[in-house]
mmCIF file of C-alpha atoms in Angstrom:
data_model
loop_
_atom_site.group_PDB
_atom_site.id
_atom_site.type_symbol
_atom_site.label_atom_id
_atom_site.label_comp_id
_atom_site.label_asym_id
_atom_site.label_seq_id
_atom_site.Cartn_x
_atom_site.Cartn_y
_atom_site.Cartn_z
ATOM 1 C CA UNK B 1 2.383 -21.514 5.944
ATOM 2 C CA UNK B 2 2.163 -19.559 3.140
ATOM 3 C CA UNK B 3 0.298 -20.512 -0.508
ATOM 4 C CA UNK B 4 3.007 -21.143 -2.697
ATOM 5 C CA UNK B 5 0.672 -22.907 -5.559
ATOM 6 C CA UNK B 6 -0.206 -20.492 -8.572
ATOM 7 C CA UNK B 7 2.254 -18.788 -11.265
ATOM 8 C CA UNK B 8 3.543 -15.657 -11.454
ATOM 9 C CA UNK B 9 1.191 -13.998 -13.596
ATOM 10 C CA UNK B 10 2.999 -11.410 -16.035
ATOM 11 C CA UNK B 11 1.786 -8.506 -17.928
ATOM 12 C CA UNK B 12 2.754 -6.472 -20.477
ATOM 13 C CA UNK B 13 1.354 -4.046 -23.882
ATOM 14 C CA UNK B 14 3.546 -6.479 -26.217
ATOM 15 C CA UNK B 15 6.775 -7.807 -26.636
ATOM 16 C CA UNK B 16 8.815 -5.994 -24.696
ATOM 17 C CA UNK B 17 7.737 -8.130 -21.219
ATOM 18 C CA UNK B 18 9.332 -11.062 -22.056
ATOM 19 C CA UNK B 19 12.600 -9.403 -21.114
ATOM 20 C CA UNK B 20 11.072 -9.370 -17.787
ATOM 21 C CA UNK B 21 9.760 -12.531 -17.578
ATOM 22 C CA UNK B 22 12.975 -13.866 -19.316
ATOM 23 C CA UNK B 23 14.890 -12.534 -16.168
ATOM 24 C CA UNK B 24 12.015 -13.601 -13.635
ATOM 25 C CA UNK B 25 12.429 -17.517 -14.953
ATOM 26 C CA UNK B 26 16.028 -16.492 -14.780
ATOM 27 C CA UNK B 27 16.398 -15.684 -11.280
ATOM 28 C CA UNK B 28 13.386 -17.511 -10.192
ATOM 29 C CA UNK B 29 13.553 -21.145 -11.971
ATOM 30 C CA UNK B 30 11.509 -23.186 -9.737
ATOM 31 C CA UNK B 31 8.566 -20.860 -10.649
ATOM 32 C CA UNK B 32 5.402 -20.888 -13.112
ATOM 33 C CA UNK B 33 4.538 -18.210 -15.153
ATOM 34 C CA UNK B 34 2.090 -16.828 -17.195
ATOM 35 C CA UNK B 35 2.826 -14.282 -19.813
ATOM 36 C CA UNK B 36 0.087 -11.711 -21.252
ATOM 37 C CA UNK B 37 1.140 -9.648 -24.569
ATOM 38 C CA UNK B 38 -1.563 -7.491 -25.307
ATOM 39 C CA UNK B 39 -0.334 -7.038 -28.730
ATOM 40 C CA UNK B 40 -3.427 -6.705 -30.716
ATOM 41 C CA UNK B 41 -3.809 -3.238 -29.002
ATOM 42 C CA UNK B 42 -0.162 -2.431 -28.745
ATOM 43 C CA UNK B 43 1.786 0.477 -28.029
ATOM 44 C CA UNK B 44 0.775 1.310 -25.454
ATOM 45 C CA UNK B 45 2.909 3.821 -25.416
ATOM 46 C CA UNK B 46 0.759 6.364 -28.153
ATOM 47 C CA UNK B 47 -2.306 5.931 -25.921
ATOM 48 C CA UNK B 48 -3.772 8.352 -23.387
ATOM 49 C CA UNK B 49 -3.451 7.131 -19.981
ATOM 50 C CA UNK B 50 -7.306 6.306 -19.134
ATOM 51 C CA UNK B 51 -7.132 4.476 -22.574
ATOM 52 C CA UNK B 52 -3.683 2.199 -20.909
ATOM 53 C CA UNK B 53 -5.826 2.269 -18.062
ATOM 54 C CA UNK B 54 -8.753 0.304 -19.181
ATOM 55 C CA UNK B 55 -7.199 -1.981 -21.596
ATOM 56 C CA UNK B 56 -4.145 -2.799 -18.430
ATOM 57 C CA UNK B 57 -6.940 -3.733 -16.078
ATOM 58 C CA UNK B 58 -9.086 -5.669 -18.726
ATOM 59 C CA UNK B 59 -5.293 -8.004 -19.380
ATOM 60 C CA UNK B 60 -5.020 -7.847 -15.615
ATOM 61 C CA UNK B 61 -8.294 -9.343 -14.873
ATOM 62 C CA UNK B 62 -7.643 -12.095 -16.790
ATOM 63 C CA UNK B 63 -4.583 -13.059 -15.231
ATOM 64 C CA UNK B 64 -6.502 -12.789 -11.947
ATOM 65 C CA UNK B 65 -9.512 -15.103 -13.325
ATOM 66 C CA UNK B 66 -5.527 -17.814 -14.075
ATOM 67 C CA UNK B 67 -5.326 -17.908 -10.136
ATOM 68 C CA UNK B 68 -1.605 -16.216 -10.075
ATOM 69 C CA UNK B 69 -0.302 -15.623 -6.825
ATOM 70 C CA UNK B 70 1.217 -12.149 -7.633
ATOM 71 C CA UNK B 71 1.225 -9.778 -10.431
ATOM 72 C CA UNK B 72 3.827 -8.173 -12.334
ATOM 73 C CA UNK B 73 3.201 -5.240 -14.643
ATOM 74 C CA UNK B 74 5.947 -5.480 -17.471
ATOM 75 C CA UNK B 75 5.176 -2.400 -19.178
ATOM 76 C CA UNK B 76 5.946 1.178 -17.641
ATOM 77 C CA UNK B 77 3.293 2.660 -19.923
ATOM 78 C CA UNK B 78 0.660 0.148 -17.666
ATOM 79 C CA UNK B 79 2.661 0.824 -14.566
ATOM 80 C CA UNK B 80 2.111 4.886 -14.893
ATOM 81 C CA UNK B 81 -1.823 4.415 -15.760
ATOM 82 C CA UNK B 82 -2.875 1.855 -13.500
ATOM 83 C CA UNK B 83 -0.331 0.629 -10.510
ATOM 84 C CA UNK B 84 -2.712 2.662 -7.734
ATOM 85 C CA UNK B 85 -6.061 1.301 -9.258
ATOM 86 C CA UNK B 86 -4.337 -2.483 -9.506
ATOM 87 C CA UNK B 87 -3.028 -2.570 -5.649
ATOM 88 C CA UNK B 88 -6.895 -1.772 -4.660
ATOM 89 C CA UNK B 89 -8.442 -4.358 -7.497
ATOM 90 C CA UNK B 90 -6.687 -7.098 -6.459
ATOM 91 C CA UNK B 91 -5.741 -9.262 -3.086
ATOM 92 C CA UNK B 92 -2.447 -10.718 -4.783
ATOM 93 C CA UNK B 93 0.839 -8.980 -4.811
ATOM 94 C CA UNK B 94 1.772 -6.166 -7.342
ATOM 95 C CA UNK B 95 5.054 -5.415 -8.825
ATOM 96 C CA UNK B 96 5.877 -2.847 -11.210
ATOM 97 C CA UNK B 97 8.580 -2.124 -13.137
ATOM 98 C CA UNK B 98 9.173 2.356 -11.756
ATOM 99 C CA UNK B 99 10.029 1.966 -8.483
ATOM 100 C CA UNK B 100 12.774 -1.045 -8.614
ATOM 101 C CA UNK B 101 14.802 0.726 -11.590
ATOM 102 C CA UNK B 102 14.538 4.406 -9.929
ATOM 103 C CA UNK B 103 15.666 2.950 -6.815
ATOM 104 C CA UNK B 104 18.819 1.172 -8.622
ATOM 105 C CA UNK B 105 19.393 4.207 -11.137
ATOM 106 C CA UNK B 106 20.079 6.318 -7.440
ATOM 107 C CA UNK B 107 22.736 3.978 -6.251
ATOM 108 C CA UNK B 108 24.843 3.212 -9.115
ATOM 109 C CA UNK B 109 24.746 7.092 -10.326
ATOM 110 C CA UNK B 110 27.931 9.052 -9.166
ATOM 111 C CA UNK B 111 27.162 12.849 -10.170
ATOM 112 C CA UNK B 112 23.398 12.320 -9.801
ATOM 113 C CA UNK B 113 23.083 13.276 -13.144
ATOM 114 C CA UNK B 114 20.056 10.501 -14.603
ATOM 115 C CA UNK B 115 18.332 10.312 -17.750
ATOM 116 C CA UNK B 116 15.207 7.772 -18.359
ATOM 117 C CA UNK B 117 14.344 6.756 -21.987
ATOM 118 C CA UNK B 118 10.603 5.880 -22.042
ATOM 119 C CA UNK B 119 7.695 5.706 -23.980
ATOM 120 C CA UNK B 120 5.476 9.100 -24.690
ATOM 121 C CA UNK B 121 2.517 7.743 -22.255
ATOM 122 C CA UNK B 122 5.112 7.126 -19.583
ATOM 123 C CA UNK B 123 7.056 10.448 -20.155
ATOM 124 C CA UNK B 124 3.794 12.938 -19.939
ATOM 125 C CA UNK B 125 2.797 10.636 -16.322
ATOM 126 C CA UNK B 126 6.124 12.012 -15.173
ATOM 127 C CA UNK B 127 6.148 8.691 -13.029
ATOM 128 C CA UNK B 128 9.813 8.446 -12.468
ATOM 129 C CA UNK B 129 9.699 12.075 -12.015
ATOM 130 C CA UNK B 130 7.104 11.172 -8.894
ATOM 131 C CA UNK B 131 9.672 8.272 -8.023
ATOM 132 C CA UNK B 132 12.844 9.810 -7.786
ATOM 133 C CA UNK B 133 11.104 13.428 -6.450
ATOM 134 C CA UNK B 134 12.444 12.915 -2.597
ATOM 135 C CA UNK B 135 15.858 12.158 -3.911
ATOM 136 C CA UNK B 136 18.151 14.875 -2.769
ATOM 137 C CA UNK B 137 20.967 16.098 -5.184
ATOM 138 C CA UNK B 138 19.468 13.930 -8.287
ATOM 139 C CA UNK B 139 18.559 15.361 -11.634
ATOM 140 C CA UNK B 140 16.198 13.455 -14.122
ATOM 141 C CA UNK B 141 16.373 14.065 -17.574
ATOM 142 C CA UNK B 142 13.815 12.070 -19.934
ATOM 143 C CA UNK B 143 13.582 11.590 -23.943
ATOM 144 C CA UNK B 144 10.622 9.846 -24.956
ATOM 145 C CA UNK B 145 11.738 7.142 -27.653
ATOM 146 C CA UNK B 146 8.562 6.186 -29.405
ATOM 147 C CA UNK B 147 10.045 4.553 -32.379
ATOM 148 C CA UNK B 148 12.136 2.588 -30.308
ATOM 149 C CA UNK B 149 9.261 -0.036 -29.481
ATOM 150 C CA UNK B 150 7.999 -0.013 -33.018
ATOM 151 C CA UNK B 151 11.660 -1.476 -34.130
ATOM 152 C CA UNK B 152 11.322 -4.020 -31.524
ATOM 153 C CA UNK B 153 7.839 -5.188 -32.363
ATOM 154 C CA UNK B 154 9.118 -5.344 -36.077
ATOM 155 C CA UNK B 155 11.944 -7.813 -34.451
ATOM 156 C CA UNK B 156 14.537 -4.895 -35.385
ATOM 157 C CA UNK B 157 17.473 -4.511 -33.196
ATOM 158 C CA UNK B 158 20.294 -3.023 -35.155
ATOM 159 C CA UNK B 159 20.698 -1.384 -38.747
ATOM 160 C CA UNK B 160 21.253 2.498 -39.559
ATOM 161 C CA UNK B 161 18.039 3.080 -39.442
ATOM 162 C CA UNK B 162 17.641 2.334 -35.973
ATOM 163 C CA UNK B 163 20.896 3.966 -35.183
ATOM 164 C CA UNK B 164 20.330 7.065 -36.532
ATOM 165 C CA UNK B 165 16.899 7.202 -34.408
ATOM 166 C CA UNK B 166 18.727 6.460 -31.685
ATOM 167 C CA UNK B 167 21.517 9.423 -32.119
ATOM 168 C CA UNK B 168 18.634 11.782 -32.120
ATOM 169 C CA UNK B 169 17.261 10.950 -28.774
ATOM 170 C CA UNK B 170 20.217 10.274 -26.969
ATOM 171 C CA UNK B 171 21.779 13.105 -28.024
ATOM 172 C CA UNK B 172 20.287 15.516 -25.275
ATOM 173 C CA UNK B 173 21.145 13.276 -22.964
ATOM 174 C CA UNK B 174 24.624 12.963 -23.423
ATOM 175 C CA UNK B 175 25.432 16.739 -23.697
ATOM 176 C CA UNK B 176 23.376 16.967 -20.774
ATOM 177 C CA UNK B 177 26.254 14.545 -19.029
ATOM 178 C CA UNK B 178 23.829 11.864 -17.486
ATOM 179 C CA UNK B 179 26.078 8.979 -16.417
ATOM 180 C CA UNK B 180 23.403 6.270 -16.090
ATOM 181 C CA UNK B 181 20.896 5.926 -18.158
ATOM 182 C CA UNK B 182 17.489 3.930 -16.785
ATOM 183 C CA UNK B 183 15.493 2.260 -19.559
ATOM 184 C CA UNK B 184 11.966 2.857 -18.850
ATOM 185 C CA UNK B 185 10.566 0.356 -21.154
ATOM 186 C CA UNK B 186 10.800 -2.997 -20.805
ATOM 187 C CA UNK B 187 11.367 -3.256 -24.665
ATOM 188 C CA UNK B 188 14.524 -1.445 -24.712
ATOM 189 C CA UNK B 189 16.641 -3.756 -23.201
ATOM 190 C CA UNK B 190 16.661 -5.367 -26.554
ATOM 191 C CA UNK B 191 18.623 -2.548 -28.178
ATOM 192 C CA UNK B 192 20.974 -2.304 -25.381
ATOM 193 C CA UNK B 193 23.890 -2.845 -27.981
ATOM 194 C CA UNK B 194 22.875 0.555 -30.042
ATOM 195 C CA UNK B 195 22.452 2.931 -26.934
ATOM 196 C CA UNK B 196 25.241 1.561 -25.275
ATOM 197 C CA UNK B 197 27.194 1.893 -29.049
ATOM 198 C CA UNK B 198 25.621 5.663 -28.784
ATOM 199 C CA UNK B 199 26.256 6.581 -25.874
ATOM 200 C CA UNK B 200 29.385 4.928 -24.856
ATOM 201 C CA UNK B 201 30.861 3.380 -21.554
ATOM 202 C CA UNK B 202 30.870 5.707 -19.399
ATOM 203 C CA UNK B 203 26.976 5.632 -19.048
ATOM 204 C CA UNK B 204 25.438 2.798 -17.253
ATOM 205 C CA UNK B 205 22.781 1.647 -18.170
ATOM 206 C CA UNK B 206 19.467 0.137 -15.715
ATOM 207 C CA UNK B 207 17.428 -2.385 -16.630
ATOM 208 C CA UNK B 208 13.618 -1.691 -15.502
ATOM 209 C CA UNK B 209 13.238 -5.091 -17.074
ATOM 210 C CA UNK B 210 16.202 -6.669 -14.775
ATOM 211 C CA UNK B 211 15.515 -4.765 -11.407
ATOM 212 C CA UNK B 212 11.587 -5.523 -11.591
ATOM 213 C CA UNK B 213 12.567 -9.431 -11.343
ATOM 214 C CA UNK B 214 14.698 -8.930 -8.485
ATOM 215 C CA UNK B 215 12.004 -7.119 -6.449
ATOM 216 C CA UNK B 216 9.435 -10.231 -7.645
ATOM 217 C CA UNK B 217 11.756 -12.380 -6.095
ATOM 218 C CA UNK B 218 12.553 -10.188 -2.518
ATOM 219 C CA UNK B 219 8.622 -9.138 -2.200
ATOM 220 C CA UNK B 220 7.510 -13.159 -2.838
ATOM 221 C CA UNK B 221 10.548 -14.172 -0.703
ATOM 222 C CA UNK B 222 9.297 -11.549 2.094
ATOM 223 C CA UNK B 223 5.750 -13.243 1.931
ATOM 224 C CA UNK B 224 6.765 -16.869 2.013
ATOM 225 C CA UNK B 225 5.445 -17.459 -1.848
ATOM 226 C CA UNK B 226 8.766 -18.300 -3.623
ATOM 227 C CA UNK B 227 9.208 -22.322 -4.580
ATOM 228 C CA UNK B 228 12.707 -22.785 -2.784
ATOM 229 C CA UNK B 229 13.077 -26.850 -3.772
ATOM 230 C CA UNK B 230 14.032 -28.098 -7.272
ATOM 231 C CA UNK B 231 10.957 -28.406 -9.677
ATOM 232 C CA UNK B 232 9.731 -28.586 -13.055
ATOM 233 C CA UNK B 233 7.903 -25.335 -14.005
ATOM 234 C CA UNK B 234 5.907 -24.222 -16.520
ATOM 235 C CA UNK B 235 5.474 -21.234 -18.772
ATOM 236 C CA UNK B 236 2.524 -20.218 -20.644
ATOM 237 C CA UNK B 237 2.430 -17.862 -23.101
ATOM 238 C CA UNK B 238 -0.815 -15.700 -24.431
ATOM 239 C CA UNK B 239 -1.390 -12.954 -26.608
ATOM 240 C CA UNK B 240 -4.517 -10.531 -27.117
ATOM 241 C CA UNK B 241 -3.317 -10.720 -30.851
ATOM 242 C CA UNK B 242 -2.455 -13.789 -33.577
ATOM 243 C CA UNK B 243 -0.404 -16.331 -31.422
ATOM 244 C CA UNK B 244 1.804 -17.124 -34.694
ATOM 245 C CA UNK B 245 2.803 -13.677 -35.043
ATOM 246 C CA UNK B 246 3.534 -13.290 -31.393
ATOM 247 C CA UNK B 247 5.459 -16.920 -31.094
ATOM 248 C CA UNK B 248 7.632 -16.003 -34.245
ATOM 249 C CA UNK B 249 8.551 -12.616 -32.719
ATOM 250 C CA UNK B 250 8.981 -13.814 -29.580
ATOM 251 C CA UNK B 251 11.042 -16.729 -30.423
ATOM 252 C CA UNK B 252 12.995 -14.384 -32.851
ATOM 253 C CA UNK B 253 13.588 -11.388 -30.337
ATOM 254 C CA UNK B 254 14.498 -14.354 -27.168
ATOM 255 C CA UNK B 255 15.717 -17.159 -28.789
ATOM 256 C CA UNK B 256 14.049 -20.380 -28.015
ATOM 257 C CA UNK B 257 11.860 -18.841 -24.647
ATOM 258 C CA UNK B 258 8.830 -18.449 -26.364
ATOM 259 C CA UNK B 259 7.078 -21.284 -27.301
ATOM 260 C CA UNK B 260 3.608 -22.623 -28.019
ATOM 261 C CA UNK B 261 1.569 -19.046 -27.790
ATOM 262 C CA UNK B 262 -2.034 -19.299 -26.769
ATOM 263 C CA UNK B 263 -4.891 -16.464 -27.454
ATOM 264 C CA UNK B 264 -6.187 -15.074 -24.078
ATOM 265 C CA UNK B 265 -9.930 -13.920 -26.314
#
């Protein structure tokens, strides 16, 4: 019989995980998790990729060291840099955030038509490029949406400010007539309201944040690792940065799902 024990260890540059692990406690309530921001070297995003690289695997490690009985990489950014180098590093399961919201993006798309909005790190890896390469009759455009994360670390969500941003890099997008739209940062679903406002309804819009929680559940369902009975669970929270900062984000940005923030070094 399979090890069930351990939590679901979950990774990500910042802030923008927790809408992954938000959906992972979601579908997955009987399960523990453990939540790494590294937020005192965040974005990610900015970074070159053997710079994402090293600083992934160093937040990795750690959640290794926790005992977790799978890994999932909450950051696209991380995913692009170091997926290949994690699935050799470690003996637990890996799950990214690409593959799971490329794969959805293809099914729910009628004219084949997609645009991914993404940070500048995960843009220049062309990883959903890579992803969705084999897919006959699908085009791909991107806009990298840099500013986008920086609003969301600030707490931001709404305001002119932000909409005007977001006018500018939706903009090729729409005239290009994408009619889904993947978000390929797991901060983004936080300003779902302003690109959907922007863009309208016509373009739907997929969740690299949602479809990466439902492949943690199928790949620990697959392997026998998923809690099935009624439990109590736990969630633990730790940042690279100040935990204060990070709790009153958090707690601001996901209501009352953050709590009591501990610093991983």
């Amino acid at each position: 019989m399979s090890d069930t024990t351990g939590p679901i260890g979950i990774f990500d540059s910042g802030f923008g995980g927790l809408t992954v692990a938000r959906s992972v406690v979601d579908q997955m309530p009987n399960e523990d998790i453990v939540y790494l921001g590294d937020t005192a070297r965040a974005p990610y995003g900015t970074k070159s990729l053997p710079e994402v690289r090293e600083f992934a695997l160093e937040c990795l490690d750690r959640l290794v060291d926790r005992d977790v009985k799978a890994l999932v990489i909450a950051c696209n950014s991380a995913s692009s840099a170091v997926l290949r180098d994690a699935r050799e590093r470690y003996s637990v399961p890996i799950i990214d955030v690409i593959m799971p919201a490329a794969r959805r993006a293809v099914r729910v798309s009628r004219n084949g038509r997609i645009g991914v909005i993404c940070t500048t790190a995960t843009a220049q890896s062309r990883s959903y490029d890579d992803a969705l390469a084999a897919v006959p009759d699908v085009e791909l455009f991107t806009s990298a949406c840099p500013l986008f994360v920086d609003f969301v670390e600030a707490g931001v969500t709404g305001g002119s400010d932000l909409e005007a941003i977001a006018h500018d890099y939706l903009e090729p997008l729409r005239l290009a007539g994408i009619d889904t739209l993947i978000l390929g940062c797991t901060h983004y679903p936080l300003l779902t309201g302003v690109i959907n406002y922007v863009l309208g309804d016509s373009v739907t819009l997929v969740s690299s944040a949602d479809e990466c929680a439902k492949s943690t559940w199928t790949t620990l369902n697959e392997l026998g690792l998923l809690h099935h009975a009624p439990r109590v669970a736990t969630r633990e929270f730790l940042t690279t940065g100040n935990p204060e900062r990070f709790q009153g984000i958090g707690s601001r940005l996901m209501g009352g799902f953050v709590s009591e923030v501990g610093a991983v070094w």
